[in-house]
GROMACS .gro file of N, CA and C in nm:
model
  504
    1UNK      N    1  -2.623  -0.248  -1.651
    1UNK     CA    2  -2.479  -0.231  -1.667
    1UNK      C    3  -2.414  -0.369  -1.656
    2UNK      N    4  -2.345  -0.416  -1.762
    2UNK     CA    5  -2.284  -0.548  -1.757
    2UNK      C    6  -2.152  -0.548  -1.680
    3UNK      N    7  -2.149  -0.481  -1.569
    3UNK     CA    8  -2.029  -0.473  -1.487
    3UNK      C    9  -2.055  -0.550  -1.358
    4UNK      N   10  -1.963  -0.638  -1.324
    4UNK     CA   11  -1.973  -0.711  -1.198
    4UNK      C   12  -1.873  -0.651  -1.101
    5UNK      N   13  -1.921  -0.617  -0.983
    5UNK     CA   14  -1.837  -0.560  -0.878
    5UNK      C   15  -1.804  -0.668  -0.776
    6UNK      N   16  -1.678  -0.675  -0.741
    6UNK     CA   17  -1.633  -0.775  -0.644
    6UNK      C   18  -1.551  -0.704  -0.536
    7UNK      N   19  -1.599  -0.705  -0.415
    7UNK     CA   20  -1.520  -0.651  -0.304
    7UNK      C   21  -1.474  -0.769  -0.221
    8UNK      N   22  -1.345  -0.785  -0.215
    8UNK     CA   23  -1.287  -0.895  -0.139
    8UNK      C   24  -1.287  -0.858   0.009
    9UNK      N   25  -1.386  -0.905   0.079
    9UNK     CA   26  -1.410  -0.859   0.216
    9UNK      C   27  -1.368  -0.959   0.324
   10UNK      N   28  -1.316  -1.075   0.286
   10UNK     CA   29  -1.284  -1.177   0.385
   10UNK      C   30  -1.178  -1.132   0.485
   11UNK      N   31  -1.090  -1.042   0.445
   11UNK     CA   32  -0.987  -0.993   0.537
   11UNK      C   33  -1.044  -0.901   0.644
   12UNK      N   34  -1.167  -0.855   0.622
   12UNK     CA   35  -1.239  -0.770   0.717
   12UNK      C   36  -1.161  -0.641   0.751
   13UNK      N   37  -1.095  -0.584   0.650
   13UNK     CA   38  -1.024  -0.459   0.670
   13UNK      C   39  -1.115  -0.339   0.652
   14UNK      N   40  -1.224  -0.352   0.575
   14UNK     CA   41  -1.321  -0.245   0.561
   14UNK      C   42  -1.425  -0.257   0.672
   15UNK      N   43  -1.456  -0.144   0.732
   15UNK     CA   44  -1.572  -0.141   0.822
   15UNK      C   45  -1.697  -0.145   0.735
   16UNK      N   46  -1.813  -0.165   0.796
   16UNK     CA   47  -1.937  -0.164   0.717
   16UNK      C   48  -1.955  -0.030   0.647
   17UNK      N   49  -1.923   0.079   0.717
   17UNK     CA   50  -1.937   0.213   0.659
   17UNK      C   51  -1.840   0.232   0.541
   18UNK      N   52  -1.717   0.185   0.556
   18UNK     CA   53  -1.619   0.196   0.448
   18UNK      C   54  -1.661   0.111   0.328
   19UNK      N   55  -1.711  -0.007   0.356
   19UNK     CA   56  -1.758  -0.095   0.249
   19UNK      C   57  -1.870  -0.027   0.169
   20UNK      N   58  -1.965   0.034   0.240
   20UNK     CA   59  -2.074   0.106   0.174
   20UNK      C   60  -2.022   0.224   0.093
   21UNK      N   61  -1.927   0.298   0.149
   21UNK     CA   62  -1.870   0.412   0.080
   21UNK      C   63  -1.802   0.367  -0.049
   22UNK      N   64  -1.723   0.260  -0.042
   22UNK     CA   65  -1.654   0.208  -0.161
   22UNK      C   66  -1.755   0.169  -0.268
   23UNK      N   67  -1.857   0.095  -0.229
   23UNK     CA   68  -1.960   0.054  -0.326
   23UNK      C   69  -2.032   0.172  -0.387
   24UNK      N   70  -2.070   0.269  -0.306
   24UNK     CA   71  -2.141   0.386  -0.358
   24UNK      C   72  -2.057   0.466  -0.456
   25UNK      N   73  -1.932   0.492  -0.419
   25UNK     CA   74  -1.844   0.569  -0.507
   25UNK      C   75  -1.819   0.490  -0.636
   26UNK      N   76  -1.798   0.360  -0.623
   26UNK     CA   77  -1.774   0.275  -0.739
   26UNK      C   78  -1.894   0.276  -0.834
   27UNK      N   79  -2.013   0.254  -0.780
   27UNK     CA   80  -2.134   0.253  -0.864
   27UNK      C   81  -2.158   0.388  -0.930
   28UNK      N   82  -2.145   0.496  -0.852
   28UNK     CA   83  -2.165   0.631  -0.907
   28UNK      C   84  -2.066   0.661  -1.019
   29UNK      N   85  -1.940   0.623  -0.997
   29UNK     CA   86  -1.837   0.652  -1.095
   29UNK      C   87  -1.860   0.572  -1.223
   30UNK      N   88  -1.889   0.444  -1.210
   30UNK     CA   89  -1.912   0.362  -1.329
   30UNK      C   90  -2.035   0.409  -1.406
   31UNK      N   91  -2.138   0.452  -1.335
   31UNK     CA   92  -2.257   0.507  -1.404
   31UNK      C   93  -2.220   0.634  -1.480
   32UNK      N   94  -2.137   0.716  -1.422
   32UNK     CA   95  -2.093   0.839  -1.489
   32UNK      C   96  -2.010   0.805  -1.614
   33UNK      N   97  -1.920   0.708  -1.600
   33UNK     CA   98  -1.837   0.667  -1.714
   33UNK      C   99  -1.927   0.615  -1.827
   34UNK      N  100  -2.030   0.540  -1.791
   34UNK     CA  101  -2.120   0.483  -1.893
   34UNK      C  102  -2.198   0.589  -1.968
   35UNK      N  103  -2.207   0.709  -1.916
   35UNK     CA  104  -2.272   0.816  -1.992
   35UNK      C  105  -2.184   0.859  -2.110
   36UNK      N  106  -2.054   0.828  -2.103
   36UNK     CA  107  -1.961   0.864  -2.209
   36UNK      C  108  -1.935   0.749  -2.305
   37UNK      N  109  -1.932   0.625  -2.251
   37UNK     CA  110  -1.904   0.510  -2.337
   37UNK      C  111  -1.957   0.383  -2.272
   38UNK      N  112  -1.991   0.287  -2.355
   38UNK     CA  113  -2.038   0.158  -2.305
   38UNK      C  114  -1.918   0.080  -2.252
   39UNK      N  115  -1.932   0.028  -2.132
   39UNK     CA  116  -1.821  -0.046  -2.072
   39UNK      C  117  -1.816  -0.191  -2.117
   40UNK      N  118  -1.929  -0.245  -2.160
   40UNK     CA  119  -1.930  -0.386  -2.198
   40UNK      C  120  -1.908  -0.473  -2.076
   41UNK      N  121  -1.867  -0.596  -2.101
   41UNK     CA  122  -1.842  -0.688  -1.990
   41UNK      C  123  -1.717  -0.646  -1.915
   42UNK      N  124  -1.732  -0.628  -1.785
   42UNK     CA  125  -1.620  -0.581  -1.704
   42UNK      C  126  -1.633  -0.630  -1.561
   43UNK      N  127  -1.527  -0.686  -1.510
   43UNK     CA  128  -1.518  -0.720  -1.368
   43UNK      C  129  -1.432  -0.614  -1.300
   44UNK      N  130  -1.484  -0.562  -1.191
   44UNK     CA  131  -1.409  -0.466  -1.110
   44UNK      C  132  -1.386  -0.532  -0.974
   45UNK      N  133  -1.260  -0.554  -0.942
   45UNK     CA  134  -1.224  -0.621  -0.818
   45UNK      C  135  -1.159  -0.519  -0.724
   46UNK      N  136  -1.216  -0.504  -0.608
   46UNK     CA  137  -1.162  -0.413  -0.506
   46UNK      C  138  -1.114  -0.500  -0.391
   47UNK      N  139  -0.990  -0.482  -0.353
   47UNK     CA  140  -0.948  -0.558  -0.236
   47UNK      C  141  -0.877  -0.467  -0.136
   48UNK      N  142  -0.925  -0.475  -0.011
   48UNK     CA  143  -0.860  -0.400   0.095
   48UNK      C  144  -0.731  -0.472   0.135
   49UNK      N  145  -0.627  -0.396   0.150
   49UNK     CA  146  -0.497  -0.453   0.184
   49UNK      C  147  -0.412  -0.349   0.254
   50UNK      N  148  -0.322  -0.393   0.333
   50UNK     CA  149  -0.227  -0.300   0.394
   50UNK      C  150  -0.092  -0.304   0.323
   51UNK      N  151  -0.082  -0.387   0.218
   51UNK     CA  152   0.049  -0.411   0.156
   51UNK      C  153   0.063  -0.372   0.010
   52UNK      N  154  -0.041  -0.378  -0.069
   52UNK     CA  155  -0.026  -0.367  -0.214
   52UNK      C  156  -0.085  -0.238  -0.270
   53UNK      N  157  -0.035  -0.128  -0.223
   53UNK     CA  158  -0.075   0.002  -0.276
   53UNK      C  159   0.051   0.081  -0.307
   54UNK      N  160   0.036   0.194  -0.375
   54UNK     CA  161   0.152   0.279  -0.400
   54UNK      C  162   0.206   0.328  -0.266
   55UNK      N  163   0.338   0.334  -0.251
   55UNK     CA  164   0.396   0.374  -0.123
   55UNK      C  165   0.351   0.513  -0.075
   56UNK      N  166   0.325   0.602  -0.170
   56UNK     CA  167   0.288   0.738  -0.131
   56UNK      C  168   0.138   0.756  -0.114
   57UNK      N  169   0.063   0.651  -0.126
   57UNK     CA  170  -0.081   0.664  -0.115
   57UNK      C  171  -0.146   0.541  -0.055
   58UNK      N  172  -0.274   0.542  -0.055
   58UNK     CA  173  -0.352   0.436   0.007
   58UNK      C  174  -0.416   0.345  -0.097
   59UNK      N  175  -0.384   0.364  -0.225
   59UNK     CA  176  -0.453   0.292  -0.329
   59UNK      C  177  -0.359   0.255  -0.442
   60UNK      N  178  -0.400   0.157  -0.520
   60UNK     CA  179  -0.324   0.118  -0.638
   60UNK      C  180  -0.420   0.056  -0.737
   61UNK      N  181  -0.387   0.063  -0.863
   61UNK     CA  182  -0.474   0.006  -0.965
   61UNK      C  183  -0.393  -0.076  -1.063
   62UNK      N  184  -0.457  -0.178  -1.118
   62UNK     CA  185  -0.392  -0.262  -1.216
   62UNK      C  186  -0.496  -0.317  -1.311
   63UNK      N  187  -0.468  -0.309  -1.438
   63UNK     CA  188  -0.556  -0.364  -1.540
   63UNK      C  189  -0.477  -0.468  -1.616
   64UNK      N  190  -0.523  -0.591  -1.612
   64UNK     CA  191  -0.447  -0.697  -1.676
   64UNK      C  192  -0.518  -0.760  -1.794
   65UNK      N  193  -0.636  -0.707  -1.828
   65UNK     CA  194  -0.705  -0.756  -1.947
   65UNK      C  195  -0.810  -0.654  -1.990
   66UNK      N  196  -0.875  -0.681  -2.100
   66UNK     CA  197  -0.978  -0.591  -2.153
   66UNK      C  198  -1.105  -0.593  -2.069
   67UNK      N  199  -1.118  -0.691  -1.982
   67UNK     CA  200  -1.243  -0.706  -1.909
   67UNK      C  201  -1.228  -0.715  -1.758
   68UNK      N  202  -1.112  -0.681  -1.706
   68UNK     CA  203  -1.095  -0.690  -1.561
   68UNK      C  204  -0.997  -0.585  -1.512
   69UNK      N  205  -1.038  -0.514  -1.409
   69UNK     CA  206  -0.947  -0.422  -1.343
   69UNK      C  207  -0.950  -0.451  -1.194
   70UNK      N  208  -0.839  -0.425  -1.132
   70UNK     CA  209  -0.821  -0.456  -0.991
   70UNK      C  210  -0.772  -0.331  -0.920
   71UNK      N  211  -0.834  -0.300  -0.809
   71UNK     CA  212  -0.794  -0.182  -0.732
   71UNK      C  213  -0.771  -0.224  -0.587
   72UNK      N  214  -0.653  -0.191  -0.537
   72UNK     CA  215  -0.622  -0.219  -0.398
   72UNK      C  216  -0.638  -0.090  -0.318
   73UNK      N  217  -0.688  -0.106  -0.197
   73UNK     CA  218  -0.715   0.009  -0.110
   73UNK      C  219  -0.669  -0.025   0.031
   74UNK      N  220  -0.595   0.065   0.091
   74UNK     CA  221  -0.553   0.047   0.231
   74UNK      C  222  -0.637   0.140   0.319
   75UNK      N  223  -0.743   0.087   0.380
   75UNK     CA  224  -0.830   0.172   0.462
   75UNK      C  225  -0.764   0.220   0.591
   76UNK      N  226  -0.648   0.163   0.624
   76UNK     CA  227  -0.578   0.205   0.746
   76UNK      C  228  -0.482   0.321   0.721
   77UNK      N  229  -0.457   0.352   0.596
   77UNK     CA  230  -0.366   0.462   0.561
   77UNK      C  231  -0.429   0.595   0.599
   78UNK      N  232  -0.349   0.688   0.643
   78UNK     CA  233  -0.400   0.818   0.691
   78UNK      C  234  -0.473   0.898   0.583
   79UNK      N  235  -0.442   0.877   0.457
   79UNK     CA  236  -0.508   0.952   0.350
   79UNK      C  237  -0.641   0.892   0.306
   80UNK      N  238  -0.670   0.768   0.346
   80UNK     CA  239  -0.791   0.702   0.299
   80UNK      C  240  -0.915   0.785   0.329
   81UNK      N  241  -0.937   0.819   0.453
   81UNK     CA  242  -1.059   0.893   0.490
   81UNK      C  243  -1.061   1.033   0.428
   82UNK      N  244  -0.944   1.094   0.414
   82UNK     CA  245  -0.937   1.232   0.363
   82UNK      C  246  -0.955   1.241   0.212
   83UNK      N  247  -0.902   1.144   0.138
   83UNK     CA  248  -0.891   1.160  -0.007
   83UNK      C  249  -0.974   1.062  -0.090
   84UNK      N  250  -1.029   0.959  -0.027
   84UNK     CA  251  -1.093   0.852  -0.103
   84UNK      C  252  -1.200   0.901  -0.200
   85UNK      N  253  -1.296   0.976  -0.151
   85UNK     CA  254  -1.407   1.017  -0.237
   85UNK      C  255  -1.364   1.113  -0.347
   86UNK      N  256  -1.250   1.179  -0.328
   86UNK     CA  257  -1.197   1.271  -0.429
   86UNK      C  258  -1.116   1.196  -0.534
   87UNK      N  259  -1.029   1.105  -0.489
   87UNK     CA  260  -0.934   1.040  -0.580
   87UNK      C  261  -0.984   0.910  -0.642
   88UNK      N  262  -1.068   0.838  -0.572
   88UNK     CA  263  -1.109   0.706  -0.619
   88UNK      C  264  -1.178   0.709  -0.755
   89UNK      N  265  -1.270   0.803  -0.780
   89UNK     CA  266  -1.332   0.807  -0.915
   89UNK      C  267  -1.229   0.822  -1.027
   90UNK      N  268  -1.127   0.902  -1.006
   90UNK     CA  269  -1.026   0.921  -1.109
   90UNK      C  270  -0.945   0.794  -1.131
   91UNK      N  271  -0.916   0.722  -1.023
   91UNK     CA  272  -0.844   0.595  -1.037
   91UNK      C  273  -0.927   0.495  -1.116
   92UNK      N  274  -1.055   0.487  -1.086
   92UNK     CA  275  -1.143   0.397  -1.160
   92UNK      C  276  -1.142   0.433  -1.309
   93UNK      N  277  -1.155   0.561  -1.339
   93UNK     CA  278  -1.154   0.605  -1.478
   93UNK      C  279  -1.021   0.571  -1.545
   94UNK      N  280  -0.912   0.589  -1.474
   94UNK     CA  281  -0.780   0.557  -1.527
   94UNK      C  282  -0.773   0.409  -1.567
   95UNK      N  283  -0.817   0.323  -1.478
   95UNK     CA  284  -0.810   0.179  -1.505
   95UNK      C  285  -0.912   0.136  -1.611
   96UNK      N  286  -1.030   0.196  -1.612
   96UNK     CA  287  -1.128   0.166  -1.718
   96UNK      C  288  -1.070   0.206  -1.853
   97UNK      N  289  -1.000   0.318  -1.857
   97UNK     CA  290  -0.935   0.362  -1.981
   97UNK      C  291  -0.841   0.253  -2.032
   98UNK      N  292  -0.764   0.193  -1.940
   98UNK     CA  293  -0.674   0.084  -1.982
   98UNK      C  294  -0.753  -0.036  -2.035
   99UNK      N  295  -0.863  -0.071  -1.968
   99UNK     CA  296  -0.946  -0.183  -2.017
   99UNK      C  297  -0.994  -0.157  -2.159
  100UNK      N  298  -1.042  -0.037  -2.183
  100UNK     CA  299  -1.091  -0.003  -2.316
  100UNK      C  300  -0.979  -0.009  -2.420
  101UNK      N  301  -0.860   0.035  -2.384
  101UNK     CA  302  -0.745   0.029  -2.475
  101UNK      C  303  -0.705  -0.116  -2.503
  102UNK      N  304  -0.709  -0.199  -2.396
  102UNK     CA  305  -0.673  -0.340  -2.413
  102UNK      C  306  -0.762  -0.409  -2.515
  103UNK      N  307  -0.881  -0.360  -2.535
  103UNK     CA  308  -0.972  -0.422  -2.632
  103UNK      C  309  -0.924  -0.404  -2.775
  104UNK      N  310  -0.830  -0.313  -2.794
  104UNK     CA  311  -0.778  -0.286  -2.927
  104UNK      C  312  -0.628  -0.311  -2.941
  105UNK      N  313  -0.554  -0.290  -2.832
  105UNK     CA  314  -0.409  -0.309  -2.833
  105UNK      C  315  -0.372  -0.381  -2.704
  106UNK      N  316  -0.315  -0.502  -2.716
  106UNK     CA  317  -0.283  -0.579  -2.596
  106UNK      C  318  -0.134  -0.589  -2.568
  107UNK      N  319  -0.050  -0.560  -2.667
  107UNK     CA  320   0.095  -0.565  -2.647
  107UNK      C  321   0.150  -0.428  -2.680
  108UNK      N  322   0.227  -0.373  -2.587
  108UNK     CA  323   0.279  -0.238  -2.604
  108UNK      C  324   0.430  -0.238  -2.599
  109UNK      N  325   0.487  -0.144  -2.673
  109UNK     CA  326   0.630  -0.118  -2.657
  109UNK      C  327   0.643   0.001  -2.562
  110UNK      N  328   0.764   0.041  -2.533
  110UNK     CA  329   0.787   0.150  -2.436
  110UNK      C  330   0.719   0.279  -2.479
  111UNK      N  331   0.734   0.315  -2.607
  111UNK     CA  332   0.674   0.439  -2.655
  111UNK      C  333   0.523   0.439  -2.639
  112UNK      N  334   0.461   0.326  -2.673
  112UNK     CA  335   0.315   0.316  -2.659
  112UNK      C  336   0.273   0.321  -2.512
  113UNK      N  337   0.351   0.258  -2.425
  113UNK     CA  338   0.319   0.262  -2.282
  113UNK      C  339   0.320   0.405  -2.230
  114UNK      N  340   0.420   0.481  -2.269
  114UNK     CA  341   0.428   0.620  -2.224
  114UNK      C  342   0.304   0.697  -2.270
  115UNK      N  343   0.265   0.677  -2.395
  115UNK     CA  344   0.147   0.746  -2.448
  115UNK      C  345   0.020   0.699  -2.377
  116UNK      N  346   0.004   0.568  -2.360
  116UNK     CA  347  -0.116   0.514  -2.297
  116UNK      C  348  -0.129   0.556  -2.152
  117UNK      N  349  -0.019   0.559  -2.078
  117UNK     CA  350  -0.025   0.607  -1.939
  117UNK      C  351  -0.061   0.756  -1.936
  118UNK      N  352  -0.003   0.831  -2.028
  118UNK     CA  353  -0.036   0.973  -2.035
  118UNK      C  354  -0.182   0.997  -2.067
  119UNK      N  355  -0.236   0.918  -2.160
  119UNK     CA  356  -0.378   0.932  -2.193
  119UNK      C  357  -0.467   0.893  -2.075
  120UNK      N  358  -0.430   0.786  -2.005
  120UNK     CA  359  -0.508   0.745  -1.889
  120UNK      C  360  -0.502   0.850  -1.778
  121UNK      N  361  -0.385   0.910  -1.761
  121UNK     CA  362  -0.373   1.017  -1.660
  121UNK      C  363  -0.453   1.139  -1.703
  122UNK      N  364  -0.456   1.167  -1.831
  122UNK     CA  365  -0.537   1.279  -1.879
  122UNK      C  366  -0.685   1.251  -1.858
  123UNK      N  367  -0.725   1.126  -1.877
  123UNK     CA  368  -0.865   1.090  -1.855
  123UNK      C  369  -0.907   1.117  -1.711
  124UNK      N  370  -0.814   1.098  -1.617
  124UNK     CA  371  -0.845   1.125  -1.476
  124UNK      C  372  -0.894   1.269  -1.456
  125UNK      N  373  -0.839   1.360  -1.533
  125UNK     CA  374  -0.875   1.501  -1.514
  125UNK      C  375  -1.022   1.527  -1.547
  126UNK      N  376  -1.084   1.436  -1.623
  126UNK     CA  377  -1.227   1.451  -1.652
  126UNK      C  378  -1.310   1.445  -1.525
  127UNK      N  379  -1.254   1.383  -1.422
  127UNK     CA  380  -1.323   1.373  -1.293
  127UNK      C  381  -1.262   1.469  -1.191
  128UNK      N  382  -1.180   1.561  -1.238
  128UNK     CA  383  -1.129   1.667  -1.152
  128UNK      C  384  -1.020   1.628  -1.056
  129UNK      N  385  -0.953   1.515  -1.081
  129UNK     CA  386  -0.848   1.473  -0.989
  129UNK      C  387  -0.719   1.549  -1.017
  130UNK      N  388  -0.643   1.570  -0.911
  130UNK     CA  389  -0.511   1.631  -0.924
  130UNK      C  390  -0.409   1.518  -0.924
  131UNK      N  391  -0.295   1.537  -0.988
  131UNK     CA  392  -0.195   1.431  -0.992
  131UNK      C  393  -0.147   1.394  -0.852
  132UNK      N  394  -0.119   1.267  -0.834
  132UNK     CA  395  -0.059   1.222  -0.709
  132UNK      C  396   0.086   1.266  -0.706
  133UNK      N  397   0.148   1.266  -0.588
  133UNK     CA  398   0.289   1.308  -0.581
  133UNK      C  399   0.379   1.231  -0.676
  134UNK      N  400   0.355   1.102  -0.695
  134UNK     CA  401   0.440   1.023  -0.786
  134UNK      C  402   0.430   1.072  -0.929
  135UNK      N  403   0.321   1.141  -0.963
  135UNK     CA  404   0.300   1.183  -1.099
  135UNK      C  405   0.342   1.328  -1.123
  136UNK      N  406   0.382   1.397  -1.017
  136UNK     CA  407   0.413   1.538  -1.035
  136UNK      C  408   0.539   1.583  -0.961
  137UNK      N  409   0.611   1.491  -0.897
  137UNK     CA  410   0.722   1.534  -0.813
  137UNK      C  411   0.859   1.517  -0.875
  138UNK      N  412   0.867   1.482  -1.002
  138UNK     CA  413   0.997   1.466  -1.067
  138UNK      C  414   1.060   1.601  -1.095
  139UNK      N  415   1.188   1.607  -1.074
  139UNK     CA  416   1.260   1.729  -1.111
  139UNK      C  417   1.267   1.736  -1.263
  140UNK      N  418   1.291   1.853  -1.316
  140UNK     CA  419   1.302   1.868  -1.461
  140UNK      C  420   1.414   1.780  -1.516
  141UNK      N  421   1.525   1.773  -1.442
  141UNK     CA  422   1.639   1.691  -1.486
  141UNK      C  423   1.603   1.543  -1.490
  142UNK      N  424   1.535   1.494  -1.387
  142UNK     CA  425   1.494   1.352  -1.384
  142UNK      C  426   1.395   1.321  -1.495
  143UNK      N  427   1.304   1.414  -1.521
  143UNK     CA  428   1.206   1.394  -1.628
  143UNK      C  429   1.274   1.391  -1.763
  144UNK      N  430   1.371   1.480  -1.785
  144UNK     CA  431   1.446   1.483  -1.910
  144UNK      C  432   1.524   1.353  -1.930
  145UNK      N  433   1.585   1.302  -1.824
  145UNK     CA  434   1.659   1.177  -1.831
  145UNK      C  435   1.565   1.061  -1.867
  146UNK      N  436   1.447   1.057  -1.807
  146UNK     CA  437   1.349   0.953  -1.837
  146UNK      C  438   1.301   0.964  -1.981
  147UNK      N  439   1.279   1.085  -2.028
  147UNK     CA  440   1.236   1.105  -2.167
  147UNK      C  441   1.342   1.055  -2.264
  148UNK      N  442   1.469   1.082  -2.235
  148UNK     CA  443   1.577   1.033  -2.322
  148UNK      C  444   1.578   0.881  -2.327
  149UNK      N  445   1.564   0.821  -2.209
  149UNK     CA  446   1.563   0.674  -2.203
  149UNK      C  447   1.443   0.618  -2.279
  150UNK      N  448   1.328   0.681  -2.266
  150UNK     CA  449   1.208   0.635  -2.339
  150UNK      C  450   1.230   0.645  -2.490
  151UNK      N  451   1.292   0.753  -2.533
  151UNK     CA  452   1.317   0.770  -2.677
  151UNK      C  453   1.414   0.664  -2.728
  152UNK      N  454   1.517   0.632  -2.649
  152UNK     CA  455   1.616   0.532  -2.690
  152UNK      C  456   1.556   0.392  -2.698
  153UNK      N  457   1.457   0.364  -2.617
  153UNK     CA  458   1.403   0.227  -2.609
  153UNK      C  459   1.257   0.219  -2.652
  154UNK      N  460   1.208   0.318  -2.724
  154UNK     CA  461   1.065   0.326  -2.751
  154UNK      C  462   1.007   0.207  -2.827
  155UNK      N  463   1.087   0.137  -2.906
  155UNK     CA  464   1.035   0.024  -2.983
  155UNK      C  465   1.052  -0.110  -2.912
  156UNK      N  466   1.106  -0.109  -2.793
  156UNK     CA  467   1.132  -0.231  -2.717
  156UNK      C  468   1.002  -0.288  -2.661
  157UNK      N  469   0.967  -0.411  -2.702
  157UNK     CA  470   0.848  -0.479  -2.647
  157UNK      C  471   0.885  -0.571  -2.533
  158UNK      N  472   1.013  -0.597  -2.511
  158UNK     CA  473   1.057  -0.689  -2.406
  158UNK      C  474   1.097  -0.617  -2.280
  159UNK      N  475   1.044  -0.499  -2.258
  159UNK     CA  476   1.083  -0.420  -2.142
  159UNK      C  477   1.008  -0.465  -2.016
  160UNK      N  478   1.060  -0.425  -1.903
  160UNK     CA  479   0.998  -0.455  -1.774
  160UNK      C  480   0.900  -0.344  -1.740
  161UNK      N  481   0.769  -0.374  -1.752
  161UNK     CA  482   0.666  -0.271  -1.730
  161UNK      C  483   0.671  -0.212  -1.591
  162UNK      N  484   0.699  -0.293  -1.490
  162UNK     CA  485   0.703  -0.243  -1.352
  162UNK      C  486   0.805  -0.130  -1.338
  163UNK      N  487   0.920  -0.149  -1.403
  163UNK     CA  488   1.024  -0.047  -1.394
  163UNK      C  489   0.977   0.084  -1.454
  164UNK      N  490   0.907   0.078  -1.566
  164UNK     CA  491   0.862   0.200  -1.631
  164UNK      C  492   0.746   0.264  -1.558
  165UNK      N  493   0.649   0.185  -1.515
  165UNK     CA  494   0.528   0.241  -1.454
  165UNK      C  495   0.553   0.287  -1.312
  166UNK      N  496   0.630   0.208  -1.236
  166UNK     CA  497   0.649   0.240  -1.094
  166UNK      C  498   0.788   0.288  -1.060
  167UNK      N  499   0.875   0.299  -1.159
  167UNK     CA  500   1.009   0.351  -1.135
  167UNK      C  501   1.096   0.256  -1.056
  168UNK      N  502   1.070   0.128  -1.064
  168UNK     CA  503   1.149   0.029  -0.989
  168UNK      C  504   1.253  -0.035  -1.076
   0.00000   0.00000   0.00000
């Protein structure tokens, strides 16, 4: 497998057991993904942090190129021990999906971002993950308002991705 795994362990936030668990789940998940498609050259960077995860969870993911994905994990968060082995494979698949898309499309407008995030979230379901609260807690009215805004700005390539992806 031409995938390089990097766990940033200098902060010593992972215990030895947590480090092993992260590596095992990561290797198992990537092997499963490779049964569906070749990953090619890929760096997977995992860094334990208490600061850079989604506010409602213990983890966050970011893909910034066709060959590198970064996942932040807060092992001190109360959900880490309870949800990691269930949710982590889906997050990896979500970010791998973005890497694969980046190999064909590197610049997106708002409409494409909405579609690509939706496809990546759908890919998560292949591993049986349920949506996180941020992905399922919008009221119908808020969702309709966001859809209207997306339709009005769908061709905009100069948009702020953070605002669209994280609602900031």
